[in-house]
mmCIF file with all atom_site columns, C-alpha atoms in Angstrom:
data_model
loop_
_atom_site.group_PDB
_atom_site.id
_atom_site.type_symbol
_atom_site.label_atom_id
_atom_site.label_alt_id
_atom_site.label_comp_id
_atom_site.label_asym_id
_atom_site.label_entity_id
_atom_site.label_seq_id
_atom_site.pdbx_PDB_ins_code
_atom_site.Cartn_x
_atom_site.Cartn_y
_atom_site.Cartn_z
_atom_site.occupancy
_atom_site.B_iso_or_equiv
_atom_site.pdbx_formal_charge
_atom_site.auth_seq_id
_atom_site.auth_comp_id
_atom_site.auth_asym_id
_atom_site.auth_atom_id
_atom_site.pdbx_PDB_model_num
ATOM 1   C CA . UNK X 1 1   ? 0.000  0.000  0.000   1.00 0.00 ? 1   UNK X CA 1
ATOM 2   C CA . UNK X 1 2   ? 1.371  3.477  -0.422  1.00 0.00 ? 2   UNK X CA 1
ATOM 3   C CA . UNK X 1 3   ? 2.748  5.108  2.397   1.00 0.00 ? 3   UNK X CA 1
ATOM 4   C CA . UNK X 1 4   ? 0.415  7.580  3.750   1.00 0.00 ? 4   UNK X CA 1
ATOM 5   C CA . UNK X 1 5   ? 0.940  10.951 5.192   1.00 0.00 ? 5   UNK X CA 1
ATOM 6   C CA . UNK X 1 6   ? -0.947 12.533 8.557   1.00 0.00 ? 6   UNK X CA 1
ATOM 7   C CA . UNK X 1 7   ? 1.349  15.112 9.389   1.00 0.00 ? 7   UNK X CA 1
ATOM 8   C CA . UNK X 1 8   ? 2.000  13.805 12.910  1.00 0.00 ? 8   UNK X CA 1
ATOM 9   C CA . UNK X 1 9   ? 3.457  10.679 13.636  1.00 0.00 ? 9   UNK X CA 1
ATOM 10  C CA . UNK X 1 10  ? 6.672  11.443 12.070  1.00 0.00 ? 10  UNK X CA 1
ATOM 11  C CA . UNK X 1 11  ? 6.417  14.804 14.601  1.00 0.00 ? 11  UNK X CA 1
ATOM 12  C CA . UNK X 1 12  ? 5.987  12.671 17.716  1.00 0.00 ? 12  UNK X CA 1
ATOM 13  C CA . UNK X 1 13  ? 8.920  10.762 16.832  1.00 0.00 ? 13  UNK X CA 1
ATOM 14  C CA . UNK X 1 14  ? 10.880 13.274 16.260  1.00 0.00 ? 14  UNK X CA 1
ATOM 15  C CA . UNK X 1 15  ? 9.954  15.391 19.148  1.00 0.00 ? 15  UNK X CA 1
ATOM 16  C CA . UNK X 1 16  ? 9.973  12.493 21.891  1.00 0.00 ? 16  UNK X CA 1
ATOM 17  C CA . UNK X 1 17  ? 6.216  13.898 22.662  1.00 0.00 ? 17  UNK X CA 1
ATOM 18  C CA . UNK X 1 18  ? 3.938  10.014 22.748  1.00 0.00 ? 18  UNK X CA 1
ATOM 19  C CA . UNK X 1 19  ? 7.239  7.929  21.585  1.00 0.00 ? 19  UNK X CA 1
ATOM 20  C CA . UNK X 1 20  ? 10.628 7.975  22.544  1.00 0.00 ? 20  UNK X CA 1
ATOM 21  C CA . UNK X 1 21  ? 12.725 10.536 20.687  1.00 0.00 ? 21  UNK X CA 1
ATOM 22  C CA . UNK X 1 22  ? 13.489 8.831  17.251  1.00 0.00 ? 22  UNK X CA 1
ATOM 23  C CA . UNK X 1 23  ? 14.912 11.117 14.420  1.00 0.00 ? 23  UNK X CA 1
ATOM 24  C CA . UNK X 1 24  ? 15.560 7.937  12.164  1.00 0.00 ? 24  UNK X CA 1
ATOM 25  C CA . UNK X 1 25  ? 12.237 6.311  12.921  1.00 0.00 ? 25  UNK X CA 1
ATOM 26  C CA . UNK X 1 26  ? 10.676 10.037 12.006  1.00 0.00 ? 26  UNK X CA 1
ATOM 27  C CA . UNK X 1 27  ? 13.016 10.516 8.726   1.00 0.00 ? 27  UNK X CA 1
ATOM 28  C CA . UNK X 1 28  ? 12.299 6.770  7.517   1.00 0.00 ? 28  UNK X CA 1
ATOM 29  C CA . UNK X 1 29  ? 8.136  7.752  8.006   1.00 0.00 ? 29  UNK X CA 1
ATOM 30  C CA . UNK X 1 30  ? 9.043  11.038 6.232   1.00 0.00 ? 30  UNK X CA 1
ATOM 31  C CA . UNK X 1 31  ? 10.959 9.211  3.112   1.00 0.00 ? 31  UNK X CA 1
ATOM 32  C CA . UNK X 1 32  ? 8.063  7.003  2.354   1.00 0.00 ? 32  UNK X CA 1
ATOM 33  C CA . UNK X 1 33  ? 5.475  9.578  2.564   1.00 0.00 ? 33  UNK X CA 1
ATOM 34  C CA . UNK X 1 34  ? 7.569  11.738 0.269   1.00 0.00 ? 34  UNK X CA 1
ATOM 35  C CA . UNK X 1 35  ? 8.621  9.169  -2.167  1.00 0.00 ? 35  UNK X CA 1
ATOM 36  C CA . UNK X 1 36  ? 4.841  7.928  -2.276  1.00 0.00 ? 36  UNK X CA 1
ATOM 37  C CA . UNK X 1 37  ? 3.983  11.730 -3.752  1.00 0.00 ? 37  UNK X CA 1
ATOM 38  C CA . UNK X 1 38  ? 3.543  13.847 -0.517  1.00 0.00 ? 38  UNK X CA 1
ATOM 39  C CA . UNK X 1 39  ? 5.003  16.666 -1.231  1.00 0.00 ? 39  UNK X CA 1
ATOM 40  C CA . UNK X 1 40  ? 4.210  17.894 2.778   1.00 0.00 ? 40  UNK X CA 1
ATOM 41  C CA . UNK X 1 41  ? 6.645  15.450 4.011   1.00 0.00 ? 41  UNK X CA 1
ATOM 42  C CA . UNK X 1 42  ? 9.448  16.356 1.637   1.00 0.00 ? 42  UNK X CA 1
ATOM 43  C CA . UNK X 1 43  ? 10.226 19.630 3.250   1.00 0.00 ? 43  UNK X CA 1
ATOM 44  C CA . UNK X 1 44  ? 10.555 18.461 6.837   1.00 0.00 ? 44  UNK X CA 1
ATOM 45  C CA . UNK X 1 45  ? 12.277 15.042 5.329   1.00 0.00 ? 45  UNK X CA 1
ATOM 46  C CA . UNK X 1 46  ? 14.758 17.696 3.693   1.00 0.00 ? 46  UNK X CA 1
ATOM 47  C CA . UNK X 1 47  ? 15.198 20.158 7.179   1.00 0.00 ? 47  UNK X CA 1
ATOM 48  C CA . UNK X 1 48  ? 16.120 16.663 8.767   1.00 0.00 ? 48  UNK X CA 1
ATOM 49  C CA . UNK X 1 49  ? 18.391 15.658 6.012   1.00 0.00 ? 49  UNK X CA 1
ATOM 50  C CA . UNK X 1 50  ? 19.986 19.578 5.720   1.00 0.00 ? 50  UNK X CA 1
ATOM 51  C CA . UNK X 1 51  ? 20.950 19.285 9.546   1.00 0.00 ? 51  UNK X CA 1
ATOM 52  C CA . UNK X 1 52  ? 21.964 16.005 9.720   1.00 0.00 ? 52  UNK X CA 1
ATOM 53  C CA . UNK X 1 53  ? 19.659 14.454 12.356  1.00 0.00 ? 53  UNK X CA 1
ATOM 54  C CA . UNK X 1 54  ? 18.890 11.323 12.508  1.00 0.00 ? 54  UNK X CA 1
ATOM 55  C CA . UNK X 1 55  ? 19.786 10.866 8.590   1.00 0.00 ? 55  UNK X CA 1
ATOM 56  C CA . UNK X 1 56  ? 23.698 11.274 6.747   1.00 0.00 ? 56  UNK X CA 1
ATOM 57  C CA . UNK X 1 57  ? 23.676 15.169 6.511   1.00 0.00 ? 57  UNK X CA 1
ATOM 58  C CA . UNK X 1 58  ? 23.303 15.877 2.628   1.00 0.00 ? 58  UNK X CA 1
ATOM 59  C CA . UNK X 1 59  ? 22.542 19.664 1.939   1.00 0.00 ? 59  UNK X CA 1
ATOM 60  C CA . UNK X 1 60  ? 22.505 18.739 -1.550  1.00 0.00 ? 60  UNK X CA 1
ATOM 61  C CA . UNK X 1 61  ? 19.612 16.176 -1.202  1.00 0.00 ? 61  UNK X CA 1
ATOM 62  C CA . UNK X 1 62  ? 17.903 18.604 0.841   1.00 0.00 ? 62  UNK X CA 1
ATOM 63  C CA . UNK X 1 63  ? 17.840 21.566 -1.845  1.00 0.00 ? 63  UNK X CA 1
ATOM 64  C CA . UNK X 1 64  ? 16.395 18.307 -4.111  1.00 0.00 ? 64  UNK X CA 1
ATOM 65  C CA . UNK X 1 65  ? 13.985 17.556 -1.447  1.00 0.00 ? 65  UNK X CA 1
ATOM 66  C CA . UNK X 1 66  ? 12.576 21.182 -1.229  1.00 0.00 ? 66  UNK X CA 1
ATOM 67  C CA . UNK X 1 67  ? 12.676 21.581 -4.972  1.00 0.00 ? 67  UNK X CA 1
ATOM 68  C CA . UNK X 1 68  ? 10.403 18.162 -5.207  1.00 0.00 ? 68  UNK X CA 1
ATOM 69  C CA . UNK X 1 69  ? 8.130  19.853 -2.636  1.00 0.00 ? 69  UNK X CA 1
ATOM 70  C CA . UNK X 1 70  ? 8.289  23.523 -4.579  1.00 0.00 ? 70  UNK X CA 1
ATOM 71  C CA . UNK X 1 71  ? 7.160  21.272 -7.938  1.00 0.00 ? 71  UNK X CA 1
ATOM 72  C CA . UNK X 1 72  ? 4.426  19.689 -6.327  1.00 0.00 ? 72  UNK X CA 1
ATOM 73  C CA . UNK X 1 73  ? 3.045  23.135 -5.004  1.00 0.00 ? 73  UNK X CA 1
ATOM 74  C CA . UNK X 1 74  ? 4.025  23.592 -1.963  1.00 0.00 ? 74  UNK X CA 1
ATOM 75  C CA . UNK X 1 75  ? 4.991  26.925 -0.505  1.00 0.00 ? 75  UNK X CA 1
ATOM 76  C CA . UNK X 1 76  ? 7.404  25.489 2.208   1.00 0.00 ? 76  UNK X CA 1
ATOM 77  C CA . UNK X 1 77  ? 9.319  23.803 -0.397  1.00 0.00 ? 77  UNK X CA 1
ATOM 78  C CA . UNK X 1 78  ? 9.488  26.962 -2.406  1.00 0.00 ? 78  UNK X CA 1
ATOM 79  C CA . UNK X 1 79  ? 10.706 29.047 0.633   1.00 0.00 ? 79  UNK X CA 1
ATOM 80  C CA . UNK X 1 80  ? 13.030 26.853 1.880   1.00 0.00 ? 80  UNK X CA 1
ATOM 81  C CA . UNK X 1 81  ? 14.563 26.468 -1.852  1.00 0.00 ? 81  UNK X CA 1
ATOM 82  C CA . UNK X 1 82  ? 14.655 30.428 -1.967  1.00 0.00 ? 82  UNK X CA 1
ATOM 83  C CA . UNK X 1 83  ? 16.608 30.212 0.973   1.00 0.00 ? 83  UNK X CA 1
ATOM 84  C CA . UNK X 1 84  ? 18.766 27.831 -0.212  1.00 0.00 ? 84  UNK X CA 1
ATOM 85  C CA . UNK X 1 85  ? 19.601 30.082 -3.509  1.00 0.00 ? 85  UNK X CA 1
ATOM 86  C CA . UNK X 1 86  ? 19.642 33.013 -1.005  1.00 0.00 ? 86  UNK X CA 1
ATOM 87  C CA . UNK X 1 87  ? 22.434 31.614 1.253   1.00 0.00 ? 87  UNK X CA 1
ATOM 88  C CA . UNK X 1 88  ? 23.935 29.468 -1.623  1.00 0.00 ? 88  UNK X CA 1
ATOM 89  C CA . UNK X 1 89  ? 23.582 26.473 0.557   1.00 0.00 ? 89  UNK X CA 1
ATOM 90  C CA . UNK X 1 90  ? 23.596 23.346 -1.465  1.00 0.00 ? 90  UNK X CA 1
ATOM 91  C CA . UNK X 1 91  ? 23.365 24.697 -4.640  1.00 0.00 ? 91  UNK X CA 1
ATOM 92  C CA . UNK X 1 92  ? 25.198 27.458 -6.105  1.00 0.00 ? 92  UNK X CA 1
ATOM 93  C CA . UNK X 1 93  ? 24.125 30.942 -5.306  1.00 0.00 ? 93  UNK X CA 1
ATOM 94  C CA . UNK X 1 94  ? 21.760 32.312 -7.369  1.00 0.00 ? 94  UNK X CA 1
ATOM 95  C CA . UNK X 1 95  ? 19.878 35.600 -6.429  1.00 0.00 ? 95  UNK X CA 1
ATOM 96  C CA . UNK X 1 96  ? 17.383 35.565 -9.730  1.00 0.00 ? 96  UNK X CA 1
ATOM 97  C CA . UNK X 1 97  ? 16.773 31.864 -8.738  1.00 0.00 ? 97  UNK X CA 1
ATOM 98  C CA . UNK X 1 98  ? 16.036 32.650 -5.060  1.00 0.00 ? 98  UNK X CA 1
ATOM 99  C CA . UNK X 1 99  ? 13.748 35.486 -6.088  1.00 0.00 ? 99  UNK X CA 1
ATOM 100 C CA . UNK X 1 100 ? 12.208 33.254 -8.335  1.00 0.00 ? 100 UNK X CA 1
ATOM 101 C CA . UNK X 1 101 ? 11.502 31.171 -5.701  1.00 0.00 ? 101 UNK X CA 1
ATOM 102 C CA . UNK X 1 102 ? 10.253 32.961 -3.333  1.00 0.00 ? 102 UNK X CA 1
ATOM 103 C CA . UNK X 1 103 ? 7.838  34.558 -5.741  1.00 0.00 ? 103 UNK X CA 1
ATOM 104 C CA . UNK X 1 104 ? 6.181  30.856 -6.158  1.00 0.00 ? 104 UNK X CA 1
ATOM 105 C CA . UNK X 1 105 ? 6.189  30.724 -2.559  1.00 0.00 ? 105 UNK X CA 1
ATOM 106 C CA . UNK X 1 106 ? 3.901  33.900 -2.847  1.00 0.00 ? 106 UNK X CA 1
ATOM 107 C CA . UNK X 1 107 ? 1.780  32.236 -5.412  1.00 0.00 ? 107 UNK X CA 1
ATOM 108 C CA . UNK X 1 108 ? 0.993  29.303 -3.515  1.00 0.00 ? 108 UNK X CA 1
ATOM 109 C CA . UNK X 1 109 ? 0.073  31.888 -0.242  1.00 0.00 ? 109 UNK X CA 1
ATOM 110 C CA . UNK X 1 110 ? 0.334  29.888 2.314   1.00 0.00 ? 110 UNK X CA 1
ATOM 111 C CA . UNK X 1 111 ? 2.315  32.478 4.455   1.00 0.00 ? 111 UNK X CA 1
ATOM 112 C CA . UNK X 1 112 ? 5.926  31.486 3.774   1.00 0.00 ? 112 UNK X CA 1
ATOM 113 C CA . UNK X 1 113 ? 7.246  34.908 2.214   1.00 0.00 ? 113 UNK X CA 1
ATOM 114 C CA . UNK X 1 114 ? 3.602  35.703 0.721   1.00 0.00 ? 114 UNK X CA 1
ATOM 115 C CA . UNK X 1 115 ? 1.922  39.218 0.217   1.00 0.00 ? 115 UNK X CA 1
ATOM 116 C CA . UNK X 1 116 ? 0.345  38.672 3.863   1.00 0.00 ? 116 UNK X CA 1
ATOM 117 C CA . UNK X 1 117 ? 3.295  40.063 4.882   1.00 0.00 ? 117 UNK X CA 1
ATOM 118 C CA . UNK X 1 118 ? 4.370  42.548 2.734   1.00 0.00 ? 118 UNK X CA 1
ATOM 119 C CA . UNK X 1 119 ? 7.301  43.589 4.917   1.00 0.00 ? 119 UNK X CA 1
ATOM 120 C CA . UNK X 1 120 ? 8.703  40.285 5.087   1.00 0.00 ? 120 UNK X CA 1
ATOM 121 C CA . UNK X 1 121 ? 8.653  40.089 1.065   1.00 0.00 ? 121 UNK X CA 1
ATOM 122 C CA . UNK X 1 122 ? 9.735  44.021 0.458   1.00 0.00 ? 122 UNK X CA 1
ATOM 123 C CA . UNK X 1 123 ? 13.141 43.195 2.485   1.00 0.00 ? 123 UNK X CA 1
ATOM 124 C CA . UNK X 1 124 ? 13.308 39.637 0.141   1.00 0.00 ? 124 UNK X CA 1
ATOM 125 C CA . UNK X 1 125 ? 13.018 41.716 -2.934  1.00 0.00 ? 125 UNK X CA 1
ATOM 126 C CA . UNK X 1 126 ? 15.282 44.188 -1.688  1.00 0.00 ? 126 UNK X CA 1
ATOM 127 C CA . UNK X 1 127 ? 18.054 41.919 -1.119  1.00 0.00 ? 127 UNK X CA 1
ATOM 128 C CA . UNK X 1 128 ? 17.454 40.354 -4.242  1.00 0.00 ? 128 UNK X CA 1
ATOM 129 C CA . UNK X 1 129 ? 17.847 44.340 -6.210  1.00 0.00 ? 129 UNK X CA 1
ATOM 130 C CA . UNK X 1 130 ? 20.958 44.652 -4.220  1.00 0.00 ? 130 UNK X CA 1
ATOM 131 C CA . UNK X 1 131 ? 22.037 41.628 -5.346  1.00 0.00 ? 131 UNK X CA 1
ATOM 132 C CA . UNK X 1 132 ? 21.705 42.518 -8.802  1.00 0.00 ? 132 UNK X CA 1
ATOM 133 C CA . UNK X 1 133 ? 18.035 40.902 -9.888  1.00 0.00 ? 133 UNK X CA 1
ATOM 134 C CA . UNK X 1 134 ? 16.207 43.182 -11.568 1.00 0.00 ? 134 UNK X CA 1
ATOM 135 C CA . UNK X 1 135 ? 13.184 41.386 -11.333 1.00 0.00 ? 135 UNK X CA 1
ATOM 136 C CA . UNK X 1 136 ? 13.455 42.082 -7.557  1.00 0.00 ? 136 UNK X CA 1
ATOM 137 C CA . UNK X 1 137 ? 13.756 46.013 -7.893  1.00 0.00 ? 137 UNK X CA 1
ATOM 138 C CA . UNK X 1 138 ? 10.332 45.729 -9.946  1.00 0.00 ? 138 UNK X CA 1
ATOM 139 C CA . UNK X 1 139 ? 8.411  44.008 -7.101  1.00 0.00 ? 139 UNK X CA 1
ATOM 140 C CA . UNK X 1 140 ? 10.314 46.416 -4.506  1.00 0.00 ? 140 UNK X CA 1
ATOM 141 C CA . UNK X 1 141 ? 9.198  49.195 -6.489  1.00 0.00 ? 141 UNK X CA 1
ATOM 142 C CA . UNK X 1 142 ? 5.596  48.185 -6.617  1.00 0.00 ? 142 UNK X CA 1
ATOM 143 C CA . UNK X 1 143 ? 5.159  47.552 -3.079  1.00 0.00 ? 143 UNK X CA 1
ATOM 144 C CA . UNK X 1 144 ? 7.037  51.261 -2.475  1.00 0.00 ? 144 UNK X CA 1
ATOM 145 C CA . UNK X 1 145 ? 4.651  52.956 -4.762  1.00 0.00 ? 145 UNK X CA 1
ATOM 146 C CA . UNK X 1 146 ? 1.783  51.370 -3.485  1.00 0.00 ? 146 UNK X CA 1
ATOM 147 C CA . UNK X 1 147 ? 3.175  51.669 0.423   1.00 0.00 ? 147 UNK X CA 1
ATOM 148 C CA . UNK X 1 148 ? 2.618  48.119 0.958   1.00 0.00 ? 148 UNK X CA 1
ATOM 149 C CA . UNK X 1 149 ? 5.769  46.506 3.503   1.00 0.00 ? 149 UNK X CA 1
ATOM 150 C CA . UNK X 1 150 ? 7.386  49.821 2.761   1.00 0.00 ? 150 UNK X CA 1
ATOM 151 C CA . UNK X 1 151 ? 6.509  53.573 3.556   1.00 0.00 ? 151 UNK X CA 1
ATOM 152 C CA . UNK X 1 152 ? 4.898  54.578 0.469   1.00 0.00 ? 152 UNK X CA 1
ATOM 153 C CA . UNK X 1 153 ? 7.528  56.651 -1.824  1.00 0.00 ? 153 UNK X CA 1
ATOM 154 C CA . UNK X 1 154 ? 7.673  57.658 -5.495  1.00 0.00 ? 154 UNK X CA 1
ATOM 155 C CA . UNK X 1 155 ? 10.855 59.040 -5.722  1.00 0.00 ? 155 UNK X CA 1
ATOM 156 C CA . UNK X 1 156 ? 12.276 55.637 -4.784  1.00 0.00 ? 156 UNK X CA 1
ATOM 157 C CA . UNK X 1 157 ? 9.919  53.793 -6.524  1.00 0.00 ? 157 UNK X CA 1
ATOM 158 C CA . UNK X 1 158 ? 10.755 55.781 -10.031 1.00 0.00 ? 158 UNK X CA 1
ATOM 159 C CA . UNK X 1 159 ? 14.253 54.627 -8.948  1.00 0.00 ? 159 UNK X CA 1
ATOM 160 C CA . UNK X 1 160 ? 13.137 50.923 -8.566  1.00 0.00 ? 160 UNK X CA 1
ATOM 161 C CA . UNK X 1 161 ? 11.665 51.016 -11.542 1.00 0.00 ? 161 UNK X CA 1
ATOM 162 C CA . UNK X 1 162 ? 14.704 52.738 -13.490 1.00 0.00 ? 162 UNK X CA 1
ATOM 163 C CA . UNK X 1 163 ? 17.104 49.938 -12.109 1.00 0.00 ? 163 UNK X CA 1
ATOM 164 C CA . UNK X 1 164 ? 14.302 47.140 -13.475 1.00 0.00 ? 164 UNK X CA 1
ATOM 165 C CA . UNK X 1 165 ? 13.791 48.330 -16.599 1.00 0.00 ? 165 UNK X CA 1
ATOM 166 C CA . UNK X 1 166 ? 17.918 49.021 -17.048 1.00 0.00 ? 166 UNK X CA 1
ATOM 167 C CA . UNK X 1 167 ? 17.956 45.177 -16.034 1.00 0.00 ? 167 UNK X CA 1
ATOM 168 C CA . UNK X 1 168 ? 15.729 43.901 -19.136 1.00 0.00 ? 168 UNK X CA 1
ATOM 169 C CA . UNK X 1 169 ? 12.792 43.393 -16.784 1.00 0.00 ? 169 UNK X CA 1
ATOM 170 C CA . UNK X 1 170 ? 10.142 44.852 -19.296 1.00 0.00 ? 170 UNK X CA 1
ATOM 171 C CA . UNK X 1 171 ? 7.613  45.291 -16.803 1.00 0.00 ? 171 UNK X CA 1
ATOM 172 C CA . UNK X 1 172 ? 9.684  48.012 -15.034 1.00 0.00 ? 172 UNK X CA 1
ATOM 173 C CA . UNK X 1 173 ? 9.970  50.296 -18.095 1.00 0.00 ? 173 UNK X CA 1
ATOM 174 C CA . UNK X 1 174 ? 5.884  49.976 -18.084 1.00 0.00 ? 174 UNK X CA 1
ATOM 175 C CA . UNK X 1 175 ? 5.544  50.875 -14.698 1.00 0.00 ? 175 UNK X CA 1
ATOM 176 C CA . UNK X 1 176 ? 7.879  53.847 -14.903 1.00 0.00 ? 176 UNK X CA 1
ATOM 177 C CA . UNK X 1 177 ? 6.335  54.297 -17.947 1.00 0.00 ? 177 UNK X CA 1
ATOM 178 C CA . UNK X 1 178 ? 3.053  54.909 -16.271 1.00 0.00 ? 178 UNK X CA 1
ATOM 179 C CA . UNK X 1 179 ? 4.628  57.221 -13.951 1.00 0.00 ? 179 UNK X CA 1
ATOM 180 C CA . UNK X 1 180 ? 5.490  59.431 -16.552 1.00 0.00 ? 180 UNK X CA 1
ATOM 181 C CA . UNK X 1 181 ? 2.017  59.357 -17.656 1.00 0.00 ? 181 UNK X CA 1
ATOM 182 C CA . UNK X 1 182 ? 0.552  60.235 -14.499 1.00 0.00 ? 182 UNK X CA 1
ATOM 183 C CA . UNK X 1 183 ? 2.876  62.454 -13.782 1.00 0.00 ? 183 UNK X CA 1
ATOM 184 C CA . UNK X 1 184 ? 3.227  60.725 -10.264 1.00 0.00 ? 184 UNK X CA 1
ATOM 185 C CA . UNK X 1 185 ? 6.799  61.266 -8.476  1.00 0.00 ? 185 UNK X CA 1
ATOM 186 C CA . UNK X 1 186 ? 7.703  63.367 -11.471 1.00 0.00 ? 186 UNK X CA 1
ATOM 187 C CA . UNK X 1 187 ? 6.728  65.767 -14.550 1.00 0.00 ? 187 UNK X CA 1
ATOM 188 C CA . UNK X 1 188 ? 5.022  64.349 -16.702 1.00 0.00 ? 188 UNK X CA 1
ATOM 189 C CA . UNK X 1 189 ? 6.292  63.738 -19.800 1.00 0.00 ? 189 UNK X CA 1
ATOM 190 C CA . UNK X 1 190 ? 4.134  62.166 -22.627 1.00 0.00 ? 190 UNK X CA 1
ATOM 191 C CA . UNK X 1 191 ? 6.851  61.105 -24.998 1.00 0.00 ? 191 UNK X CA 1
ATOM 192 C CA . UNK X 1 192 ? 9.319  59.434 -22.452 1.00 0.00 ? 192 UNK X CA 1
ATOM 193 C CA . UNK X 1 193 ? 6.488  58.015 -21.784 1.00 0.00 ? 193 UNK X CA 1
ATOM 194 C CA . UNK X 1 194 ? 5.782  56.279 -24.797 1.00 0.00 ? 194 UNK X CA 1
ATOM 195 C CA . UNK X 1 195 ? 9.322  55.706 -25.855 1.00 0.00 ? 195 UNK X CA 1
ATOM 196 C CA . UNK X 1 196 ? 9.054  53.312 -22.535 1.00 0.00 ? 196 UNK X CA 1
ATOM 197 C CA . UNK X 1 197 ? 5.950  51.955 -23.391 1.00 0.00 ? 197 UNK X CA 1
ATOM 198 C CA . UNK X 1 198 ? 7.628  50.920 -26.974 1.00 0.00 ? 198 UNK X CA 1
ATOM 199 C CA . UNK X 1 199 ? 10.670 49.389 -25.255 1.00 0.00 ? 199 UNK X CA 1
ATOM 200 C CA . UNK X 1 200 ? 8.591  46.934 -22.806 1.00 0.00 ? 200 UNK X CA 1
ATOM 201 C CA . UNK X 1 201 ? 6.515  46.139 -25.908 1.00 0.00 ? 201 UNK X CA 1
ATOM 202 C CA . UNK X 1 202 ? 9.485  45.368 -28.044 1.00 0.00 ? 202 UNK X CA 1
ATOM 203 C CA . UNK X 1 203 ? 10.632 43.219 -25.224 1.00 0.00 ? 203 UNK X CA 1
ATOM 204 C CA . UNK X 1 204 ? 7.552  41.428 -25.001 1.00 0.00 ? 204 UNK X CA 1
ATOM 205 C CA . UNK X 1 205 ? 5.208  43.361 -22.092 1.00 0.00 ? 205 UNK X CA 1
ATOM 206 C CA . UNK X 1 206 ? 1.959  43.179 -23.130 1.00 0.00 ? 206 UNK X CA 1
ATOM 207 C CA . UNK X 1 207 ? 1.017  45.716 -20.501 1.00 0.00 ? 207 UNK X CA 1
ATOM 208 C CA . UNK X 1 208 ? 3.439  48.023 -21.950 1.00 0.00 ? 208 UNK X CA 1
ATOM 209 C CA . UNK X 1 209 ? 1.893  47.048 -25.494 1.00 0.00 ? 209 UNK X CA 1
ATOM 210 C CA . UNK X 1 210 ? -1.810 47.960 -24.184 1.00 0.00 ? 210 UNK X CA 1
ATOM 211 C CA . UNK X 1 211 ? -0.376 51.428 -23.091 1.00 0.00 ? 211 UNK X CA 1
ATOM 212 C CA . UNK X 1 212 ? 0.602  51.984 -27.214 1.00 0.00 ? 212 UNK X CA 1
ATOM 213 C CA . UNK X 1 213 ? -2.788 51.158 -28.451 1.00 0.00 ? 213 UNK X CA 1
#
C-alpha cells in the first residue's frame, strides 16, 4: 500500500512527545510519505536531512527535497529552496533563482514569504535588487509605490523602476512608464512616456503594449 501521510506521527517521533525521541524512525516515516507523492513530508524530510539528524547530513539532497516539494506546489518547499539560492547552501548561489523562488512561494500563499506580509517580502526583494536581480527592484518598487511593507515613496519607486527596466525586466519600463504618464513622483512627460511603453513592448510586455494602443 502506499505510504500515507498525517502530518503527525513522524512529529511525535521526532519530538519524543507520545514515543521515545526517534529522528531515524521520524526521517524513515518522512521518506516514504515523500517518495509515495507527498510533497508535505518532503520539506521536513529535507530540514532533517539539511541538519543532519537522525539521517547522513546531505545539503545537496535537501535543496532536491525542497525543490520536489516547490514542484508539487508547496509553498514550504518553495521558501526553503529560496533560501537555499539566497544563502547558496547546497546549490550554487543564485539571487534571480532565489527570487524566483520565493515569488512561487507567494503564489501558492500559504504564508511562507507571501503578500500577507508585505514587509517580510519588500526586504526579500530588496536583497534580491541589491544583489543585482532586476526582477526584484520591480516588485520592490511596486510595493514602495503602493506603500505596501514599505513607507509609500515615489521618488524611490521611479528609482526601482529605473534599475528594473535598465535590467531587461520589461515590466519596469511599463511601470515607470506609467509614472510618466501620471505624472506621479515626477513631470510628466508624454513622450518618455511612450518611448518606454515601446521598449517593454518590443521586449515582449503586453502591458506596456496595451499602453501603445
Amino acid at each position: 500500500a502506499a505510504a500515507t501521510y498525517d502530518g503527525t506521527t513522524w512529529r511525535l517521533y521526532l519530538d519524543g512527545v507520545r514515543f521515545p525521541r526517534d529522528p531515524v524512525r521520524a526521517g524513515d516515516l518522512l521518506q516514504k510519505a515523500c517518495n509515495a507523492g507527498h510533497s508535505q513530508a518532503c520539506v521536513p524530510l529535507g530540514r532533517q536531512v539539511a541538519a543532519g539528524e537522525g539521517l547522513k547530513k546531505d545539503v545537496v539532497r535537501a535543496v532536491a527535497l525542497f525543490r520536489q516539494a516547490c514542484d508539487g506546489g508547496l509553498a514550504a518547499g518553495c521558501f526553503e529552496l529560496a533560501l537555499a539560492y539566497e544563502r547558496g547552501q547546497g546549490v550554487a548561489r543564485d539571487v534571480a533563482k532565489a527570487l524566483a523562488s520565493y515569488g512561487k512561494s507567494c503564489e501558492a500563499g500559504d504564508g511562507l514569504g507571501t503578500p500577507r506580509d508585505p514587509a517580510r517580502a519588500a526586504t526579500l526583494f530588496r536583497k534580491a535588487c541589491e544583489g543585482g536581480a532586476a526582477a526584484g527592484c520591480l516588485e520592490l518598487g511596486l510595493l514602495t509605490e503602493a506603500g505596501r511593507g514599505a513607507a509609500r515613496d515615489l521618488a524611490q519607486a521611479v528609482s526601482l523602476y529605473q534599475q528594473a527596466c535598465a535590467g531587461k525586466e520589461m515590466r519596469g519600463c511599463t511601470q515607470l512608464g506609467l509614472l510618466y504618464r501620471s505624472g506621479k513622483g515626477m513631470v510628466k512627460d508624454f513622450v518618455r512616456a511612450s518611448n518606454l511603453f515601446t521598449e517593454s513592448c518590443n521586449g515582449g510586455d503586453l502591458l506596456g503594449c496595451s499602453m501603445l494602443a
